[in-house]
PDB file of C-alpha atoms in Angstrom:
ATOM      1  CA  MET V   1      -0.634  52.565 -13.177  1.00 61.00           C
ATOM      2  CA  HIS V   2      -3.812  50.609 -13.784  1.00 73.00           C
ATOM      3  CA  PRO V   3      -7.055  52.455 -13.066  1.00 81.00           C
ATOM      4  CA  PHE V   4      -8.353  49.414 -11.128  1.00 80.00           C
ATOM      5  CA  GLU V   5      -7.370  47.380  -8.096  1.00 86.00           C
ATOM      6  CA  PHE V   6      -6.414  43.715  -8.050  1.00 83.00           C
ATOM      7  CA  ASN V   7      -4.479  41.264  -5.861  1.00 88.00           C
ATOM      8  CA  ARG V   8      -0.839  40.523  -6.658  1.00 87.00           C
ATOM      9  CA  HIS V   9      -0.622  36.829  -5.799  1.00 89.00           C
ATOM     10  CA  ARG V  10       2.633  36.529  -7.750  1.00 86.00           C
ATOM     11  CA  ARG V  11       4.506  38.353  -4.983  1.00 87.00           C
ATOM     12  CA  LEU V  12       4.761  35.050  -3.093  1.00 84.00           C
ATOM     13  CA  ARG V  13       6.029  33.187  -6.167  1.00 89.00           C
ATOM     14  CA  ARG V  14       8.799  35.622  -7.064  1.00 92.00           C
ATOM     15  CA  SER V  15      11.786  33.466  -6.066  1.00 88.00           C
ATOM     16  CA  ALA V  16      12.583  29.873  -5.173  1.00 86.00           C
ATOM     17  CA  GLY V  17      13.295  30.937  -1.603  1.00 87.00           C
ATOM     18  CA  ILE V  18       9.917  32.629  -1.168  1.00 85.00           C
ATOM     19  CA  ARG V  19       8.113  29.719  -2.798  1.00 88.00           C
ATOM     20  CA  ALA V  20       9.805  27.317  -0.373  1.00 86.00           C
ATOM     21  CA  MET V  21       8.963  29.550   2.569  1.00 85.00           C
ATOM     22  CA  VAL V  22       5.222  29.572   1.855  1.00 86.00           C
ATOM     23  CA  ARG V  23       4.890  25.985   0.592  1.00 84.00           C
ATOM     24  CA  GLU V  24       1.902  24.365   2.281  1.00 81.00           C
ATOM     25  CA  HIS V  25       2.703  20.653   1.896  1.00 88.00           C
ATOM     26  CA  HIS V  26       5.976  18.761   2.009  1.00 91.00           C
ATOM     27  CA  VAL V  27       6.963  15.224   1.075  1.00 93.00           C
ATOM     28  CA  SER V  28       9.360  13.347   3.358  1.00 94.00           C
ATOM     29  CA  VAL V  29      10.938   9.893   3.391  1.00 96.00           C
ATOM     30  CA  ASP V  30       8.982   9.404   6.618  1.00 95.00           C
ATOM     31  CA  ASP V  31       5.781   9.476   4.540  1.00 96.00           C
ATOM     32  CA  MET V  32       6.865   6.584   2.315  1.00 97.00           C
ATOM     33  CA  LEU V  33       5.781   2.941   2.718  1.00 98.00           C
ATOM     34  CA  TYR V  34       7.733   0.750   0.301  1.00 98.00           C
ATOM     35  CA  PRO V  35       6.196  -2.504  -1.053  1.00 97.00           C
ATOM     36  CA  ILE V  36       8.449  -5.566  -1.402  1.00 97.00           C
ATOM     37  CA  PHE V  37       7.530  -8.891  -3.050  1.00 95.00           C
ATOM     38  CA  VAL V  38       9.167 -11.954  -1.472  1.00 96.00           C
ATOM     39  CA  VAL V  39       9.201 -15.376  -3.106  1.00 95.00           C
ATOM     40  CA  GLU V  40      10.416 -18.888  -2.380  1.00 95.00           C
ATOM     41  CA  GLY V  41      13.695 -20.109  -3.859  1.00 94.00           C
ATOM     42  CA  GLU V  42      17.284 -18.983  -3.926  1.00 94.00           C
ATOM     43  CA  ASN V  43      19.203 -16.359  -5.875  1.00 95.00           C
ATOM     44  CA  VAL V  44      15.963 -14.850  -7.187  1.00 95.00           C
ATOM     45  CA  LYS V  45      15.836 -11.216  -8.224  1.00 96.00           C
ATOM     46  CA  HIS V  46      13.430 -11.069 -11.138  1.00 93.00           C
ATOM     47  CA  GLU V  47      12.139  -7.799 -12.505  1.00 93.00           C
ATOM     48  CA  ILE V  48       8.364  -7.702 -12.953  1.00 92.00           C
ATOM     49  CA  PRO V  49       7.880  -6.913 -16.672  1.00 90.00           C
ATOM     50  CA  SER V  50       4.940  -4.535 -16.223  1.00 90.00           C
ATOM     51  CA  MET V  51       6.596  -2.731 -13.288  1.00 92.00           C
ATOM     52  CA  PRO V  52      10.120  -1.621 -14.280  1.00 93.00           C
ATOM     53  CA  GLY V  53      12.381  -1.363 -11.249  1.00 94.00           C
ATOM     54  CA  VAL V  54      10.202  -3.627  -9.072  1.00 95.00           C
ATOM     55  CA  TYR V  55      11.421  -7.147  -8.350  1.00 95.00           C
ATOM     56  CA  HIS V  56      10.612 -10.500  -6.821  1.00 95.00           C
ATOM     57  CA  PHE V  57      13.208 -11.280  -4.138  1.00 96.00           C
ATOM     58  CA  SER V  58      14.090 -14.587  -2.571  1.00 96.00           C
ATOM     59  CA  LEU V  59      15.124 -14.214   1.049  1.00 97.00           C
ATOM     60  CA  ASP V  60      18.837 -14.633   0.331  1.00 96.00           C
ATOM     61  CA  MET V  61      18.604 -11.631  -2.041  1.00 96.00           C
ATOM     62  CA  LEU V  62      16.473  -9.537   0.287  1.00 96.00           C
ATOM     63  CA  LYS V  63      19.346  -8.267   2.428  1.00 95.00           C
ATOM     64  CA  LYS V  64      20.886  -6.254  -0.413  1.00 95.00           C
ATOM     65  CA  GLU V  65      17.513  -4.646  -1.133  1.00 97.00           C
ATOM     66  CA  MET V  66      17.020  -3.819   2.544  1.00 97.00           C
ATOM     67  CA  ASP V  67      20.536  -2.362   2.746  1.00 97.00           C
ATOM     68  CA  GLU V  68      19.523   0.051  -0.021  1.00 97.00           C
ATOM     69  CA  VAL V  69      16.236   0.853   1.714  1.00 97.00           C
ATOM     70  CA  VAL V  70      18.119   1.742   4.910  1.00 97.00           C
ATOM     71  CA  GLU V  71      20.795   3.727   3.078  1.00 96.00           C
ATOM     72  CA  LEU V  72      18.113   5.836   1.385  1.00 97.00           C
ATOM     73  CA  GLY V  73      16.570   6.644   4.747  1.00 96.00           C
ATOM     74  CA  LEU V  74      13.268   4.834   4.247  1.00 97.00           C
ATOM     75  CA  LYS V  75      11.703   3.773   7.534  1.00 96.00           C
ATOM     76  CA  SER V  76       9.001   1.277   6.598  1.00 97.00           C
ATOM     77  CA  VAL V  77       8.229  -1.550   4.173  1.00 98.00           C
ATOM     78  CA  ILE V  78       5.164  -3.656   3.446  1.00 97.00           C
ATOM     79  CA  LEU V  79       5.608  -7.312   2.514  1.00 98.00           C
ATOM     80  CA  PHE V  80       3.683  -9.255  -0.121  1.00 95.00           C
ATOM     81  CA  GLY V  81       4.377 -12.974  -0.302  1.00 95.00           C
ATOM     82  CA  ILE V  82       4.262 -15.374  -3.226  1.00 92.00           C
ATOM     83  CA  PRO V  83       4.198 -18.952  -1.869  1.00 91.00           C
ATOM     84  CA  GLY V  84       5.794 -22.032  -3.369  1.00 90.00           C
ATOM     85  CA  HIS V  85       2.450 -23.811  -3.557  1.00 89.00           C
ATOM     86  CA  LYS V  86      -1.215 -22.951  -3.202  1.00 88.00           C
ATOM     87  CA  ASP V  87      -4.197 -24.828  -1.802  1.00 87.00           C
ATOM     88  CA  GLU V  88      -7.891 -24.126  -1.363  1.00 84.00           C
ATOM     89  CA  HIS V  89      -7.401 -23.358   2.350  1.00 87.00           C
ATOM     90  CA  SER V  90      -4.644 -20.781   1.642  1.00 89.00           C
ATOM     91  CA  SER V  91      -2.571 -22.576   4.264  1.00 90.00           C
ATOM     92  CA  GLN V  92       0.705 -20.859   3.367  1.00 93.00           C
ATOM     93  CA  ALA V  93      -0.858 -17.508   4.294  1.00 93.00           C
ATOM     94  CA  TYR V  94      -0.795 -18.421   8.006  1.00 91.00           C
ATOM     95  CA  ALA V  95       1.951 -21.083   8.078  1.00 94.00           C
ATOM     96  CA  HIS V  96       4.639 -20.583  10.724  1.00 94.00           C
ATOM     97  CA  ASN V  97       7.334 -20.886   8.063  1.00 95.00           C
ATOM     98  CA  GLY V  98       5.442 -19.183   5.270  1.00 96.00           C
ATOM     99  CA  ILE V  99       7.376 -16.871   2.998  1.00 97.00           C
ATOM    100  CA  VAL V 100       6.093 -13.683   4.646  1.00 97.00           C
ATOM    101  CA  GLN V 101       6.625 -14.992   8.163  1.00 97.00           C
ATOM    102  CA  ARG V 102      10.263 -15.857   7.390  1.00 97.00           C
ATOM    103  CA  ALA V 103      10.813 -12.498   5.689  1.00 97.00           C
ATOM    104  CA  ILE V 104       9.467 -10.665   8.756  1.00 98.00           C
ATOM    105  CA  ARG V 105      11.833 -12.512  11.070  1.00 98.00           C
ATOM    106  CA  GLN V 106      14.801 -11.896   8.781  1.00 97.00           C
ATOM    107  CA  ILE V 107      14.162  -8.171   8.420  1.00 97.00           C
ATOM    108  CA  LYS V 108      13.480  -7.601  12.124  1.00 97.00           C
ATOM    109  CA  GLU V 109      16.646  -9.498  13.054  1.00 97.00           C
ATOM    110  CA  GLN V 110      18.856  -7.565  10.626  1.00 95.00           C
ATOM    111  CA  TYR V 111      17.114  -4.164  10.731  1.00 96.00           C
ATOM    112  CA  PRO V 112      15.142  -3.940  13.993  1.00 96.00           C
ATOM    113  CA  HIS V 113      14.384  -0.239  13.525  1.00 96.00           C
ATOM    114  CA  ILE V 114      12.562  -0.781  10.216  1.00 97.00           C
ATOM    115  CA  VAL V 115       8.772  -0.783  10.547  1.00 97.00           C
ATOM    116  CA  VAL V 116       7.505  -3.989   8.929  1.00 98.00           C
ATOM    117  CA  VAL V 117       3.915  -3.887   7.685  1.00 97.00           C
ATOM    118  CA  THR V 118       2.340  -7.015   6.209  1.00 97.00           C
ATOM    119  CA  ASP V 119      -0.379  -7.396   3.623  1.00 95.00           C
ATOM    120  CA  VAL V 120      -2.997  -9.758   5.063  1.00 95.00           C
ATOM    121  CA  CYS V 121      -4.984 -11.533   2.352  1.00 91.00           C
ATOM    122  CA  LEU V 122      -5.614 -14.992   0.937  1.00 88.00           C
ATOM    123  CA  CYS V 123      -5.613 -14.328  -2.817  1.00 86.00           C
ATOM    124  CA  GLN V 124      -1.936 -15.151  -3.440  1.00 86.00           C
ATOM    125  CA  TYR V 125      -2.253 -18.414  -1.534  1.00 88.00           C
ATOM    126  CA  ASN V 126      -5.159 -20.244  -3.186  1.00 84.00           C
ATOM    127  CA  PRO V 127      -5.650 -21.475  -6.780  1.00 79.00           C
ATOM    128  CA  ALA V 128      -8.877 -19.487  -7.175  1.00 71.00           C
ATOM    129  CA  GLY V 129      -6.995 -16.202  -6.721  1.00 73.00           C
ATOM    130  CA  HIS V 130      -9.770 -14.789  -4.565  1.00 78.00           C
ATOM    131  CA  CYS V 131      -9.458 -13.009  -1.220  1.00 76.00           C
ATOM    132  CA  GLY V 132     -11.631 -15.474   0.687  1.00 79.00           C
ATOM    133  CA  ILE V 133     -12.803 -19.071   0.764  1.00 77.00           C
ATOM    134  CA  VAL V 134     -14.595 -20.170  -2.398  1.00 75.00           C
ATOM    135  CA  ASP V 135     -17.427 -22.720  -2.386  1.00 73.00           C
ATOM    136  CA  GLU V 136     -18.409 -25.256  -5.050  1.00 68.00           C
ATOM    137  CA  HIS V 137     -20.564 -22.633  -6.756  1.00 67.00           C
ATOM    138  CA  GLU V 138     -17.588 -20.275  -7.159  1.00 71.00           C
ATOM    139  CA  CYS V 139     -18.971 -17.897  -4.536  1.00 81.00           C
ATOM    140  CA  VAL V 140     -16.595 -16.107  -2.171  1.00 81.00           C
ATOM    141  CA  LEU V 141     -17.814 -16.790   1.355  1.00 85.00           C
ATOM    142  CA  ASN V 142     -17.522 -13.939   3.824  1.00 87.00           C
ATOM    143  CA  ASP V 143     -17.857 -15.378   7.340  1.00 88.00           C
ATOM    144  CA  PRO V 144     -15.844 -18.596   6.892  1.00 89.00           C
ATOM    145  CA  SER V 145     -13.026 -16.489   5.422  1.00 90.00           C
ATOM    146  CA  LEU V 146     -12.718 -14.353   8.568  1.00 92.00           C
ATOM    147  CA  GLU V 147     -11.101 -17.119  10.609  1.00 92.00           C
ATOM    148  CA  LEU V 148      -8.308 -17.660   8.047  1.00 93.00           C
ATOM    149  CA  ILE V 149      -7.737 -13.936   7.566  1.00 94.00           C
ATOM    150  CA  ALA V 150      -7.478 -13.463  11.334  1.00 95.00           C
ATOM    151  CA  ARG V 151      -5.129 -16.446  11.628  1.00 95.00           C
ATOM    152  CA  THR V 152      -2.931 -14.919   8.934  1.00 96.00           C
ATOM    153  CA  ALA V 153      -2.708 -11.608  10.802  1.00 97.00           C
ATOM    154  CA  LEU V 154      -1.906 -13.432  14.037  1.00 98.00           C
ATOM    155  CA  SER V 155       0.867 -15.443  12.379  1.00 97.00           C
ATOM    156  CA  HIS V 156       2.412 -12.205  11.139  1.00 98.00           C
ATOM    157  CA  ALA V 157       2.272 -10.736  14.643  1.00 98.00           C
ATOM    158  CA  PHE V 158       3.953 -13.829  16.106  1.00 97.00           C
ATOM    159  CA  ALA V 159       6.687 -13.504  13.445  1.00 97.00           C
ATOM    160  CA  GLY V 160       7.380  -9.918  14.558  1.00 97.00           C
ATOM    161  CA  ALA V 161       5.329  -7.672  12.249  1.00 97.00           C
ATOM    162  CA  ASP V 162       4.878  -4.148  13.542  1.00 97.00           C
ATOM    163  CA  ILE V 163       1.591  -3.476  11.700  1.00 97.00           C
ATOM    164  CA  VAL V 164      -0.871  -5.769   9.910  1.00 98.00           C
ATOM    165  CA  ALA V 165      -2.767  -4.518   6.855  1.00 96.00           C
ATOM    166  CA  PRO V 166      -5.809  -6.582   5.788  1.00 95.00           C
ATOM    167  CA  SER V 167      -6.641  -6.046   2.115  1.00 91.00           C
ATOM    168  CA  ASP V 168      -9.349  -8.660   1.526  1.00 89.00           C
ATOM    169  CA  MET V 169     -12.489  -6.483   1.915  1.00 88.00           C
ATOM    170  CA  MET V 170     -14.470  -9.162   3.738  1.00 90.00           C
ATOM    171  CA  ASP V 171     -17.072  -7.612   6.050  1.00 90.00           C
ATOM    172  CA  GLY V 172     -16.019  -7.885   9.688  1.00 94.00           C
ATOM    173  CA  ARG V 173     -12.368  -8.686   9.152  1.00 94.00           C
ATOM    174  CA  ILE V 174     -11.114  -5.775  11.272  1.00 96.00           C
ATOM    175  CA  ALA V 175     -13.189  -6.958  14.235  1.00 96.00           C
ATOM    176  CA  ALA V 176     -11.990 -10.542  13.719  1.00 96.00           C
ATOM    177  CA  ILE V 177      -8.330  -9.490  13.547  1.00 97.00           C
ATOM    178  CA  ARG V 178      -8.565  -7.128  16.533  1.00 97.00           C
ATOM    179  CA  HIS V 179     -10.213  -9.876  18.576  1.00 97.00           C
ATOM    180  CA  ILE V 180      -7.607 -12.533  17.822  1.00 97.00           C
ATOM    181  CA  LEU V 181      -4.684 -10.138  18.312  1.00 98.00           C
ATOM    182  CA  ASP V 182      -6.003  -8.965  21.674  1.00 97.00           C
ATOM    183  CA  GLU V 183      -6.814 -12.526  22.729  1.00 97.00           C
ATOM    184  CA  ASN V 184      -3.145 -13.396  22.143  1.00 97.00           C
ATOM    185  CA  ASP V 185      -1.784 -10.323  23.959  1.00 97.00           C
ATOM    186  CA  PHE V 186      -0.943  -8.383  20.798  1.00 97.00           C
ATOM    187  CA  HIS V 187      -2.864  -5.366  22.063  1.00 97.00           C
ATOM    188  CA  ASP V 188      -0.199  -2.980  20.740  1.00 95.00           C
ATOM    189  CA  ILE V 189      -0.154  -4.200  17.111  1.00 97.00           C
ATOM    190  CA  PRO V 190      -1.936  -1.601  14.946  1.00 97.00           C
ATOM    191  CA  ILE V 191      -4.247  -2.504  12.081  1.00 97.00           C
ATOM    192  CA  MET V 192      -3.780  -0.570   8.845  1.00 97.00           C
ATOM    193  CA  SER V 193      -7.051  -1.290   7.110  1.00 96.00           C
ATOM    194  CA  TYR V 194      -7.491  -1.278   3.349  1.00 95.00           C
ATOM    195  CA  ALA V 195     -10.734   0.415   4.332  1.00 95.00           C
ATOM    196  CA  VAL V 196     -11.714   1.741   0.908  1.00 96.00           C
ATOM    197  CA  LYS V 197     -10.613  -0.620  -1.846  1.00 94.00           C
ATOM    198  CA  TYR V 198     -12.207  -0.292  -5.248  1.00 94.00           C
ATOM    199  CA  ALA V 199     -12.686  -2.991  -7.890  1.00 93.00           C
ATOM    200  CA  SER V 200     -10.238  -1.094 -10.039  1.00 92.00           C
ATOM    201  CA  ALA V 201      -8.605  -1.583 -13.421  1.00 89.00           C
ATOM    202  CA  TYR V 202      -5.471  -0.028 -11.905  1.00 88.00           C
ATOM    203  CA  TYR V 203      -4.391  -3.333 -10.302  1.00 87.00           C
ATOM    204  CA  GLY V 204      -3.336  -5.202 -13.446  1.00 78.00           C
ATOM    205  CA  PRO V 205       0.458  -5.107 -12.966  1.00 80.00           C
ATOM    206  CA  PHE V 206       0.119  -6.029  -9.275  1.00 71.00           C
ATOM    207  CA  ARG V 207      -1.745  -9.205 -10.151  1.00 68.00           C
ATOM    208  CA  GLU V 208       1.186 -10.189 -12.332  1.00 72.00           C
ATOM    209  CA  ALA V 209       3.577  -9.328  -9.494  1.00 66.00           C
ATOM    210  CA  ALA V 210       1.634 -11.198  -6.800  1.00 59.00           C
ATOM    211  CA  HIS V 211       0.479 -14.086  -9.015  1.00 63.00           C
ATOM    212  CA  SER V 212      -3.011 -13.328  -7.724  1.00 64.00           C
ATOM    213  CA  ALA V 213      -5.291 -12.859 -10.732  1.00 68.00           C
ATOM    214  CA  PRO V 214      -8.699 -14.511 -10.147  1.00 66.00           C
ATOM    215  CA  ALA V 215      -9.021 -17.888 -11.840  1.00 66.00           C
ATOM    216  CA  PHE V 216     -12.664 -17.096 -12.559  1.00 66.00           C
ATOM    217  CA  GLY V 217     -15.000 -14.143 -12.305  1.00 61.00           C
ATOM    218  CA  ASP V 218     -13.892 -10.897 -10.716  1.00 69.00           C
ATOM    219  CA  ARG V 219     -13.786  -9.254  -7.278  1.00 74.00           C
ATOM    220  CA  LYS V 220     -16.759  -6.953  -7.684  1.00 76.00           C
ATOM    221  CA  THR V 221     -18.828  -8.728  -5.014  1.00 77.00           C
ATOM    222  CA  TYR V 222     -16.380  -7.640  -2.316  1.00 82.00           C
ATOM    223  CA  GLN V 223     -14.345  -4.753  -3.707  1.00 85.00           C
ATOM    224  CA  MET V 224     -16.152  -1.458  -4.242  1.00 88.00           C
ATOM    225  CA  ASP V 225     -17.821   0.025  -7.302  1.00 93.00           C
ATOM    226  CA  PRO V 226     -15.614   2.906  -8.561  1.00 94.00           C
ATOM    227  CA  ALA V 227     -18.746   5.028  -9.009  1.00 95.00           C
ATOM    228  CA  ASN V 228     -19.505   5.064  -5.276  1.00 96.00           C
ATOM    229  CA  GLY V 229     -18.298   7.711  -2.860  1.00 95.00           C
ATOM    230  CA  ARG V 230     -20.818   7.501  -0.014  1.00 96.00           C
ATOM    231  CA  GLU V 231     -20.196   3.769   0.218  1.00 96.00           C
ATOM    232  CA  ALA V 232     -16.540   4.554   0.928  1.00 96.00           C
ATOM    233  CA  LEU V 233     -17.582   6.500   4.003  1.00 97.00           C
ATOM    234  CA  ARG V 234     -19.687   3.586   5.235  1.00 96.00           C
ATOM    235  CA  GLU V 235     -16.796   1.152   4.755  1.00 95.00           C
ATOM    236  CA  ALA V 236     -14.391   3.448   6.585  1.00 97.00           C
ATOM    237  CA  ALA V 237     -16.871   3.997   9.416  1.00 96.00           C
ATOM    238  CA  SER V 238     -17.250   0.243   9.941  1.00 96.00           C
ATOM    239  CA  ASP V 239     -13.505  -0.383   9.999  1.00 97.00           C
ATOM    240  CA  PHE V 240     -12.905   2.537  12.345  1.00 97.00           C
ATOM    241  CA  ALA V 241     -15.613   1.293  14.719  1.00 96.00           C
ATOM    242  CA  GLU V 242     -14.174  -2.232  14.633  1.00 96.00           C
ATOM    243  CA  GLY V 243     -10.734  -1.033  15.703  1.00 96.00           C
ATOM    244  CA  ALA V 244      -8.736   0.026  12.650  1.00 97.00           C
ATOM    245  CA  ASP V 245      -5.864   2.337  13.612  1.00 96.00           C
ATOM    246  CA  MET V 246      -5.191   3.603  10.074  1.00 97.00           C
ATOM    247  CA  LEU V 247      -7.466   3.862   7.038  1.00 98.00           C
ATOM    248  CA  MET V 248      -6.226   3.259   3.503  1.00 96.00           C
ATOM    249  CA  VAL V 249      -7.683   4.316   0.162  1.00 97.00           C
ATOM    250  CA  LYS V 250      -6.786   2.120  -2.821  1.00 96.00           C
ATOM    251  CA  PRO V 251      -6.153   3.213  -5.547  1.00 96.00           C
ATOM    252  CA  GLY V 252      -4.897   6.566  -4.410  1.00 96.00           C
ATOM    253  CA  LEU V 253      -4.446   8.862  -7.393  1.00 95.00           C
ATOM    254  CA  ALA V 254      -7.835   8.262  -8.994  1.00 94.00           C
ATOM    255  CA  TYR V 255      -9.589   8.657  -5.628  1.00 97.00           C
ATOM    256  CA  LEU V 256      -8.093  11.802  -4.110  1.00 97.00           C
ATOM    257  CA  ASP V 257     -11.616  12.989  -3.341  1.00 97.00           C
ATOM    258  CA  ILE V 258     -12.124   9.980  -1.079  1.00 97.00           C
ATOM    259  CA  ILE V 259      -8.824  10.594   0.703  1.00 97.00           C
ATOM    260  CA  ARG V 260      -9.950  14.153   1.377  1.00 98.00           C
ATOM    261  CA  GLN V 261     -13.313  13.033   2.754  1.00 97.00           C
ATOM    262  CA  LEU V 262     -11.708  10.515   5.094  1.00 98.00           C
ATOM    263  CA  ARG V 263      -9.194  13.110   6.243  1.00 97.00           C
ATOM    264  CA  ASP V 264     -12.031  15.483   7.107  1.00 97.00           C
ATOM    265  CA  ARG V 265     -13.919  12.837   9.091  1.00 97.00           C
ATOM    266  CA  TYR V 266     -11.313  10.728  10.924  1.00 97.00           C
ATOM    267  CA  ASP V 267      -8.524  11.766  13.242  1.00 95.00           C
ATOM    268  CA  VAL V 268      -6.388   8.714  12.442  1.00 96.00           C
ATOM    269  CA  PRO V 269      -3.575   8.332   9.893  1.00 96.00           C
ATOM    270  CA  ILE V 270      -4.845   8.135   6.312  1.00 97.00           C
ATOM    271  CA  VAL V 271      -2.903   6.011   3.829  1.00 97.00           C
ATOM    272  CA  ALA V 272      -2.879   6.473   0.048  1.00 97.00           C
ATOM    273  CA  TYR V 273      -1.880   3.443  -2.022  1.00 97.00           C
ATOM    274  CA  ASN V 274      -0.219   4.652  -5.238  1.00 97.00           C
ATOM    275  CA  VAL V 275      -0.994   1.398  -7.030  1.00 94.00           C
ATOM    276  CA  SER V 276       0.768  -0.628  -9.704  1.00 91.00           C
ATOM    277  CA  ALA V 277      -0.824   0.803 -12.847  1.00 93.00           C
ATOM    278  CA  GLU V 278      -0.390   4.355 -11.558  1.00 95.00           C
ATOM    279  CA  TYR V 279       3.295   3.464 -11.241  1.00 96.00           C
ATOM    280  CA  ALA V 280       3.557   1.570 -14.536  1.00 95.00           C
ATOM    281  CA  MET V 281       1.957   4.320 -16.621  1.00 95.00           C
ATOM    282  CA  VAL V 282       4.433   6.915 -15.408  1.00 96.00           C
ATOM    283  CA  LYS V 283       7.360   4.553 -15.959  1.00 96.00           C
ATOM    284  CA  ALA V 284       6.217   3.718 -19.496  1.00 95.00           C
ATOM    285  CA  ALA V 285       5.643   7.355 -20.415  1.00 96.00           C
ATOM    286  CA  ALA V 286       9.039   8.345 -18.997  1.00 96.00           C
ATOM    287  CA  GLN V 287      10.815   5.555 -20.894  1.00 94.00           C
ATOM    288  CA  ASN V 288       9.235   6.879 -24.089  1.00 95.00           C
ATOM    289  CA  GLY V 289      10.415  10.404 -23.308  1.00 96.00           C
ATOM    290  CA  TRP V 290       6.872  11.717 -23.030  1.00 97.00           C
ATOM    291  CA  VAL V 291       7.090  13.031 -19.455  1.00 96.00           C
ATOM    292  CA  ASP V 292       9.673  14.170 -16.928  1.00 96.00           C
ATOM    293  CA  GLU V 293       9.495  11.245 -14.495  1.00 96.00           C
ATOM    294  CA  ARG V 294      10.997  13.020 -11.508  1.00 96.00           C
ATOM    295  CA  SER V 295       8.667  16.013 -11.769  1.00 96.00           C
ATOM    296  CA  ILE V 296       5.567  13.872 -12.298  1.00 97.00           C
ATOM    297  CA  VAL V 297       6.423  11.567  -9.391  1.00 97.00           C
ATOM    298  CA  MET V 298       6.979  14.391  -6.947  1.00 96.00           C
ATOM    299  CA  GLU V 299       3.870  16.253  -8.092  1.00 96.00           C
ATOM    300  CA  THR V 300       1.887  13.064  -7.532  1.00 97.00           C
ATOM    301  CA  MET V 301       3.314  12.634  -4.039  1.00 97.00           C
ATOM    302  CA  VAL V 302       2.427  16.231  -3.177  1.00 97.00           C
ATOM    303  CA  SER V 303      -1.107  15.629  -4.448  1.00 97.00           C
ATOM    304  CA  PHE V 304      -1.529  12.784  -1.954  1.00 97.00           C
ATOM    305  CA  LYS V 305      -0.296  14.995   0.873  1.00 97.00           C
ATOM    306  CA  ARG V 306      -2.527  17.887  -0.217  1.00 97.00           C
ATOM    307  CA  ALA V 307      -5.547  15.571  -0.309  1.00 97.00           C
ATOM    308  CA  GLY V 308      -4.829  14.612   3.298  1.00 97.00           C
ATOM    309  CA  ALA V 309      -2.736  11.439   3.227  1.00 97.00           C
ATOM    310  CA  ASP V 310      -0.270  10.964   6.069  1.00 96.00           C
ATOM    311  CA  ILE V 311       1.352   7.849   4.583  1.00 96.00           C
ATOM    312  CA  ILE V 312       1.980   7.082   0.905  1.00 98.00           C
ATOM    313  CA  MET V 313       2.378   3.455  -0.069  1.00 97.00           C
ATOM    314  CA  THR V 314       4.227   3.592  -3.379  1.00 97.00           C
ATOM    315  CA  TYR V 315       6.606   1.668  -5.630  1.00 96.00           C
ATOM    316  CA  PHE V 316       8.273   5.040  -6.203  1.00 97.00           C
ATOM    317  CA  ALA V 317       9.461   5.187  -2.577  1.00 97.00           C
ATOM    318  CA  LYS V 318      13.134   4.612  -3.370  1.00 97.00           C
ATOM    319  CA  ASP V 319      12.982   7.102  -6.254  1.00 97.00           C
ATOM    320  CA  VAL V 320      11.386   9.693  -3.987  1.00 97.00           C
ATOM    321  CA  ALA V 321      14.083   9.131  -1.368  1.00 97.00           C
ATOM    322  CA  ARG V 322      16.764   9.699  -4.016  1.00 96.00           C
ATOM    323  CA  TYR V 323      15.093  12.861  -5.295  1.00 96.00           C
ATOM    324  CA  LEU V 324      14.904  14.245  -1.759  1.00 95.00           C
ATOM    325  CA  LYS V 325      18.565  13.432  -1.135  1.00 92.00           C
ATOM    326  CA  GLU V 326      19.386  15.341  -4.306  1.00 90.00           C
ATOM    327  CA  GLY V 327      17.567  18.364  -2.886  1.00 83.00           C
ATOM    328  CA  TYR V 328      14.358  18.295  -4.915  1.00 71.00           C
TER     329      TYR V 328
END
């Protein structure tokens, strides 16, 4: 016997059964929001080089992907569209027969129980690659952009989207979207706001996937400085006051502290976006045999839940669903 007293914390780690019994946080397929990239054309299923296992799908190839989503038990997807042509007014973002609008209708017709979320932004749809209207001085204009962003959200609602998710970071866009949705009797369509979106280096592979890299400059005048935490709380407070039903933090893994702070302050669902470079780095390391992909992915998902996220938007969603089916 030791001549001193101490706590035996290991008692609750002694067996797999005990560890499962006292586990504080659990990952479920219900937590997963799976991103899908839809493109114009036919017979298109092209793997994105910097994101192994993630593809561009034309609508005729989308059904097979959705069949797999349903079979794995995933309940929700978020759509990103890559149009056939771009113009300075981003007209394909809000066109009745735009690529996202057609994808919404197809999915809701074939899989009515699937929750369809749509990314609402202009960057994929204009040659400048910016999230708002650009003037002759290459400045991104806030207020004139609000009308087009709101029109885009409305077009998605008319097409049958269950949730709209504005990602542009223009000031006032939640109020503009809530106003136009309510004015058109879409009172019940929730807004999942990209409330806290940093000007992050973690978006590189996504810009390849969405064909949305800026043609000039950067997005630092509207996306947030990674050094700022208090600013995140101000952004979230504005979106919440304007009518956001869910608050997202992007990127997720590098900003778990922000997720935690939002969880402590807001009694609405918090979304973590496990972004493209967070995905690509794990995939690359696993392909080189440097890490155990399954263990790293699931540990990452648990970290989002522990930080306070209710929903995890991740390119790993199908992998997570498989791991859970296998009894991870």
